[in-house]
mmCIF file of C-alpha atoms in Angstrom:
data_model
loop_
_atom_site.group_PDB
_atom_site.id
_atom_site.type_symbol
_atom_site.label_atom_id
_atom_site.label_comp_id
_atom_site.label_asym_id
_atom_site.label_seq_id
_atom_site.Cartn_x
_atom_site.Cartn_y
_atom_site.Cartn_z
ATOM 1 C CA MET A 1 44.863 -46.403 29.246
ATOM 2 C CA THR A 2 42.490 -43.569 30.181
ATOM 3 C CA VAL A 3 41.837 -42.965 33.876
ATOM 4 C CA ALA A 4 38.123 -42.880 34.658
ATOM 5 C CA GLY A 5 36.848 -39.312 34.413
ATOM 6 C CA LYS A 6 39.987 -38.020 32.662
ATOM 7 C CA GLU A 7 40.706 -37.672 28.966
ATOM 8 C CA THR A 8 44.111 -37.873 27.369
ATOM 9 C CA PRO A 9 45.270 -34.929 25.186
ATOM 10 C CA ARG A 10 44.685 -37.137 22.129
ATOM 11 C CA GLU A 11 41.098 -37.858 23.212
ATOM 12 C CA ARG A 12 40.416 -34.176 23.901
ATOM 13 C CA TYR A 13 41.772 -33.245 20.485
ATOM 14 C CA ARG A 14 39.630 -35.892 18.817
ATOM 15 C CA ALA A 15 36.491 -34.680 20.610
ATOM 16 C CA GLN A 16 37.239 -31.062 19.716
ATOM 17 C CA LEU A 17 37.866 -31.881 16.080
ATOM 18 C CA ARG A 18 34.686 -33.937 15.795
ATOM 19 C CA ALA A 19 32.732 -31.054 17.349
ATOM 20 C CA GLU A 20 34.208 -28.636 14.800
ATOM 21 C CA VAL A 21 33.336 -30.989 11.953
ATOM 22 C CA LYS A 22 29.724 -31.063 13.144
ATOM 23 C CA GLU A 23 29.627 -27.265 13.338
ATOM 24 C CA ARG A 24 30.881 -27.058 9.750
ATOM 25 C CA ALA A 25 28.337 -29.667 8.732
ATOM 26 C CA TRP A 26 25.476 -27.588 10.155
ATOM 27 C CA GLU A 27 26.764 -24.611 8.174
ATOM 28 C CA GLN A 28 26.714 -26.710 4.990
ATOM 29 C CA ILE A 29 23.212 -27.969 5.735
ATOM 30 C CA ALA A 30 21.990 -24.407 6.287
ATOM 31 C CA ALA A 31 23.452 -23.377 2.929
ATOM 32 C CA ALA A 32 22.636 -26.374 0.716
ATOM 33 C CA GLY A 33 20.584 -28.895 2.688
ATOM 34 C CA ALA A 34 21.597 -32.288 4.053
ATOM 35 C CA PRO A 35 21.911 -33.956 0.604
ATOM 36 C CA GLY A 36 24.736 -31.513 -0.193
ATOM 37 C CA LEU A 37 26.788 -32.481 2.845
ATOM 38 C CA SER A 38 30.403 -33.221 1.863
ATOM 39 C CA LEU A 39 33.201 -34.394 4.147
ATOM 40 C CA ASN A 40 35.775 -33.448 1.540
ATOM 41 C CA ALA A 41 34.458 -29.877 1.478
ATOM 42 C CA ILE A 42 34.578 -29.738 5.278
ATOM 43 C CA ALA A 43 38.143 -31.083 5.256
ATOM 44 C CA LYS A 44 39.167 -28.343 2.800
ATOM 45 C CA GLN A 45 37.604 -25.666 5.034
ATOM 46 C CA MET A 46 39.530 -27.025 7.993
ATOM 47 C CA GLY A 47 42.822 -27.233 6.109
ATOM 48 C CA MET A 48 42.883 -31.031 6.185
ATOM 49 C CA SER A 49 42.967 -33.722 3.558
ATOM 50 C CA GLY A 50 39.913 -35.865 2.966
ATOM 51 C CA PRO A 51 41.638 -39.065 4.124
ATOM 52 C CA ALA A 52 42.755 -37.330 7.339
ATOM 53 C CA LEU A 53 39.195 -36.303 8.163
ATOM 54 C CA TYR A 54 37.922 -39.807 7.486
ATOM 55 C CA ARG A 55 39.897 -40.936 10.517
ATOM 56 C CA TYR A 56 37.338 -39.058 12.632
ATOM 57 C CA PHE A 57 34.181 -39.841 10.653
ATOM 58 C CA ALA A 58 34.079 -42.967 8.517
ATOM 59 C CA GLY A 59 31.808 -41.325 5.964
ATOM 60 C CA ARG A 60 28.912 -38.996 5.276
ATOM 61 C CA ASP A 61 26.359 -41.347 6.813
ATOM 62 C CA GLU A 62 28.228 -41.525 10.110
ATOM 63 C CA LEU A 63 28.330 -37.728 10.262
ATOM 64 C CA ILE A 64 24.625 -37.435 9.451
ATOM 65 C CA THR A 65 23.879 -40.025 12.124
ATOM 66 C CA GLU A 66 25.774 -37.965 14.696
ATOM 67 C CA LEU A 67 23.863 -34.823 13.734
ATOM 68 C CA ILE A 68 20.490 -36.592 13.831
ATOM 69 C CA ARG A 69 21.344 -38.259 17.135
ATOM 70 C CA ASP A 70 22.309 -34.904 18.641
ATOM 71 C CA ALA A 71 19.099 -33.289 17.352
ATOM 72 C CA TYR A 72 16.800 -36.009 18.678
ATOM 73 C CA ARG A 73 18.663 -36.088 21.991
ATOM 74 C CA SER A 74 18.266 -32.338 22.341
ATOM 75 C CA LEU A 75 14.526 -32.467 21.607
ATOM 76 C CA ALA A 76 13.950 -35.490 23.853
ATOM 77 C CA ASP A 77 15.695 -33.706 26.730
ATOM 78 C CA THR A 78 13.719 -30.517 26.049
ATOM 79 C CA VAL A 79 10.379 -32.313 26.044
ATOM 80 C CA ARG A 80 11.238 -34.333 29.141
ATOM 81 C CA ALA A 81 12.233 -31.162 31.005
ATOM 82 C CA ALA A 82 8.936 -29.547 29.987
ATOM 83 C CA ALA A 83 6.988 -32.631 31.116
ATOM 84 C CA ALA A 84 7.342 -31.736 34.785
ATOM 85 C CA PRO A 85 4.738 -32.995 37.282
ATOM 86 C CA GLY A 86 1.454 -31.406 36.339
ATOM 87 C CA ALA A 87 2.596 -30.285 32.880
ATOM 88 C CA ASP A 88 0.001 -30.693 30.147
ATOM 89 C CA LEU A 89 0.220 -31.144 26.393
ATOM 90 C CA ALA A 90 0.039 -27.393 25.821
ATOM 91 C CA GLU A 91 3.286 -26.845 27.726
ATOM 92 C CA LEU A 92 4.979 -29.616 25.762
ATOM 93 C CA GLY A 93 3.698 -28.070 22.547
ATOM 94 C CA ARG A 94 5.173 -24.693 23.412
ATOM 95 C CA ALA A 95 8.493 -26.337 24.272
ATOM 96 C CA LEU A 96 8.468 -28.062 20.876
ATOM 97 C CA ARG A 97 7.892 -24.806 18.983
ATOM 98 C CA THR A 98 10.563 -22.936 20.956
ATOM 99 C CA TRP A 99 13.057 -25.709 20.209
ATOM 100 C CA ALA A 100 12.197 -25.705 16.505
ATOM 101 C CA LEU A 101 12.443 -21.930 16.139
ATOM 102 C CA GLU A 102 15.860 -21.867 17.822
ATOM 103 C CA ASP A 103 17.379 -23.904 14.980
ATOM 104 C CA PRO A 104 15.150 -24.596 11.949
ATOM 105 C CA GLN A 105 17.856 -26.606 10.148
ATOM 106 C CA ARG A 106 18.090 -28.968 13.110
ATOM 107 C CA TYR A 107 14.311 -29.383 12.998
ATOM 108 C CA PHE A 108 14.239 -30.038 9.257
ATOM 109 C CA LEU A 109 17.047 -32.605 9.489
ATOM 110 C CA ILE A 110 14.857 -34.880 11.593
ATOM 111 C CA TYR A 111 11.361 -33.878 10.444
ATOM 112 C CA GLY A 112 11.929 -32.648 6.916
ATOM 113 C CA THR A 113 12.563 -34.493 3.659
ATOM 114 C CA PRO A 114 14.571 -37.707 4.243
ATOM 115 C CA VAL A 115 18.172 -37.687 3.062
ATOM 116 C CA PRO A 116 18.367 -39.864 -0.097
ATOM 117 C CA GLY A 117 20.128 -43.171 0.523
ATOM 118 C CA TYR A 118 20.435 -42.663 4.272
ATOM 119 C CA HIS A 119 19.061 -45.134 6.830
ATOM 120 C CA ALA A 120 19.204 -44.269 10.518
ATOM 121 C CA PRO A 121 20.395 -46.907 13.031
ATOM 122 C CA ASP A 122 18.013 -48.388 15.603
ATOM 123 C CA ASP A 123 19.221 -46.223 18.483
ATOM 124 C CA ILE A 124 17.883 -43.140 16.694
ATOM 125 C CA THR A 125 14.399 -44.650 16.767
ATOM 126 C CA GLU A 126 14.797 -45.359 20.464
ATOM 127 C CA ILE A 127 15.623 -41.713 21.208
ATOM 128 C CA ALA A 128 12.673 -40.550 19.090
ATOM 129 C CA SER A 129 10.443 -42.921 21.075
ATOM 130 C CA GLU A 130 11.392 -41.095 24.271
ATOM 131 C CA ILE A 131 9.673 -37.994 22.893
ATOM 132 C CA MET A 132 6.447 -39.868 22.187
ATOM 133 C CA GLN A 133 6.550 -41.478 25.617
ATOM 134 C CA SER A 134 6.527 -38.016 27.210
ATOM 135 C CA LEU A 135 3.575 -37.006 25.035
ATOM 136 C CA LEU A 136 1.626 -40.127 25.922
ATOM 137 C CA GLU A 137 2.208 -39.496 29.630
ATOM 138 C CA ALA A 138 0.862 -35.956 29.263
ATOM 139 C CA ALA A 139 -2.056 -37.051 27.060
ATOM 140 C CA GLU A 140 -3.424 -39.641 29.483
ATOM 141 C CA PRO A 141 -4.794 -37.238 32.126
ATOM 142 C CA ASP A 142 -6.401 -35.163 29.362
ATOM 143 C CA ALA A 143 -7.970 -38.260 27.866
ATOM 144 C CA ALA A 144 -9.624 -39.053 31.195
ATOM 145 C CA GLU A 145 -11.542 -35.773 31.099
ATOM 146 C CA PRO A 146 -14.670 -35.181 28.995
ATOM 147 C CA ASP A 147 -13.568 -33.380 25.858
ATOM 148 C CA GLY A 148 -16.826 -32.586 24.170
ATOM 149 C CA ALA A 149 -16.397 -35.325 21.589
ATOM 150 C CA VAL A 150 -18.605 -34.752 18.564
ATOM 151 C CA VAL A 151 -21.311 -37.333 18.010
ATOM 152 C CA SER A 152 -22.196 -38.315 14.477
ATOM 153 C CA VAL A 153 -25.794 -37.643 13.495
ATOM 154 C CA ASP A 154 -26.474 -40.961 11.818
ATOM 155 C CA ALA A 155 -24.894 -43.433 14.248
ATOM 156 C CA GLY A 156 -24.960 -41.522 17.547
ATOM 157 C CA THR A 157 -21.361 -42.475 18.292
ATOM 158 C CA PRO A 158 -18.306 -40.241 18.833
ATOM 159 C CA VAL A 159 -16.577 -39.498 15.552
ATOM 160 C CA ASP A 160 -13.245 -40.320 17.193
ATOM 161 C CA ALA A 161 -14.303 -43.892 17.960
ATOM 162 C CA PRO A 162 -13.096 -45.415 14.636
ATOM 163 C CA LEU A 163 -9.638 -43.854 15.004
ATOM 164 C CA GLU A 164 -9.336 -44.920 18.638
ATOM 165 C CA SER A 165 -10.336 -48.456 17.700
ATOM 166 C CA HIS A 166 -7.720 -48.469 14.933
ATOM 167 C CA LEU A 167 -5.001 -47.156 17.228
ATOM 168 C CA ALA A 168 -5.843 -49.731 19.892
ATOM 169 C CA GLU A 169 -4.971 -52.431 17.330
ATOM 170 C CA HIS A 170 -2.002 -50.612 15.755
ATOM 171 C CA ARG A 171 0.024 -49.224 18.625
ATOM 172 C CA GLN A 172 3.566 -50.257 17.694
ATOM 173 C CA TRP A 173 4.499 -46.584 17.447
ATOM 174 C CA ALA A 174 3.703 -46.210 21.175
ATOM 175 C CA ALA A 175 6.698 -48.477 21.940
ATOM 176 C CA GLY A 176 4.927 -50.526 24.595
ATOM 177 C CA HIS A 177 3.385 -47.601 26.490
ATOM 178 C CA PRO A 178 0.093 -48.736 28.104
ATOM 179 C CA ALA A 179 -1.767 -45.594 27.035
ATOM 180 C CA SER A 180 -5.533 -45.745 26.645
ATOM 181 C CA PRO A 181 -7.000 -45.378 23.128
ATOM 182 C CA PRO A 182 -8.118 -41.766 23.849
ATOM 183 C CA ALA A 183 -4.580 -40.912 24.975
ATOM 184 C CA LEU A 184 -3.144 -42.553 21.855
ATOM 185 C CA ARG A 185 -5.472 -40.444 19.721
ATOM 186 C CA ARG A 186 -4.661 -37.213 21.523
ATOM 187 C CA ALA A 187 -0.905 -37.741 21.406
ATOM 188 C CA LEU A 188 -0.946 -38.684 17.718
ATOM 189 C CA LEU A 189 -3.146 -35.751 16.680
ATOM 190 C CA PHE A 190 -1.019 -33.439 18.812
ATOM 191 C CA TRP A 191 2.130 -34.657 17.060
ATOM 192 C CA THR A 192 0.831 -34.558 13.492
ATOM 193 C CA ARG A 193 -1.138 -31.321 13.627
ATOM 194 C CA LEU A 194 1.514 -29.276 15.438
ATOM 195 C CA HIS A 195 4.252 -30.528 13.132
ATOM 196 C CA GLY A 196 2.089 -29.494 10.195
ATOM 197 C CA ILE A 197 1.964 -25.885 11.397
ATOM 198 C CA LEU A 198 5.635 -25.859 12.403
ATOM 199 C CA SER A 199 6.818 -27.216 9.064
ATOM 200 C CA LEU A 200 4.831 -24.584 7.167
ATOM 201 C CA GLU A 201 6.029 -21.805 9.466
ATOM 202 C CA LEU A 202 9.711 -22.734 9.300
ATOM 203 C CA ALA A 203 9.558 -23.141 5.525
ATOM 204 C CA GLY A 204 8.206 -19.582 5.242
ATOM 205 C CA HIS A 205 4.785 -20.476 3.852
ATOM 206 C CA PHE A 206 3.010 -17.985 6.136
ATOM 207 C CA THR A 207 5.186 -15.125 4.921
ATOM 208 C CA GLY A 208 3.060 -12.519 3.199
ATOM 209 C CA MET A 209 -0.224 -13.893 4.540
ATOM 210 C CA GLY A 210 -0.394 -11.262 7.272
ATOM 211 C CA ILE A 211 -1.078 -13.746 10.062
ATOM 212 C CA ASP A 212 0.809 -14.614 13.220
ATOM 213 C CA PRO A 213 1.957 -18.257 13.102
ATOM 214 C CA GLY A 214 2.341 -18.173 16.874
ATOM 215 C CA GLU A 215 -1.349 -17.376 17.338
ATOM 216 C CA LEU A 216 -2.310 -20.096 14.853
ATOM 217 C CA TYR A 217 -0.171 -22.542 16.816
ATOM 218 C CA GLU A 218 -1.731 -21.463 20.125
ATOM 219 C CA ASN A 219 -5.203 -21.865 18.665
ATOM 220 C CA GLU A 220 -4.340 -25.400 17.619
ATOM 221 C CA LEU A 221 -3.063 -26.095 21.128
ATOM 222 C CA ARG A 222 -6.356 -24.876 22.575
ATOM 223 C CA HIS A 223 -8.288 -27.231 20.300
ATOM 224 C CA LEU A 224 -6.012 -30.161 21.065
ATOM 225 C CA THR A 225 -6.140 -29.648 24.845
ATOM 226 C CA ARG A 226 -9.718 -28.425 25.303
#
């Protein structure tokens, strides 16, 4: 029986081996993408048999789940740390980009092409929801300020009104957060538009265009938080 706060040598060895497996997995993902992840290949690299390694990870899906859980946990903690009292969406946006640039493969594992045949467990969704909760908290004060909303010529109503009305009726993604419709709109546009730029940047699509992706990102932040 393990004493509280102390690990047995067997438990320490297990934790160390699982950590090494995950490191090898990230190397595989960087080389061939998540669909090419192979526990047998990792076992060979580590000088183990496949069956021996399966005592530490039941299969590929369990390993992918661990990697995705770690990635989401890291981003959720990063965003929460950036969401200090008084922090606005721009600061959260910069924290997101810094996190993504530090490890593009980690970013693409959770925001890139889904792994064929893989289905994440519910707790992954719960961690991802923590990120959106932080964004909604930061978006609410902004939403309370006049933002120069464009008024349509024909109807004389803000062009954002239809989207806000839609989001007010379809807010499951907000996971129960009591955000106002303007805050829902701001947080959602912040999330989708910044991820669009980040995905293009990390995939190298700005290479050769002669522009600074960082300045493009900052310009988008200025528009989103005006």
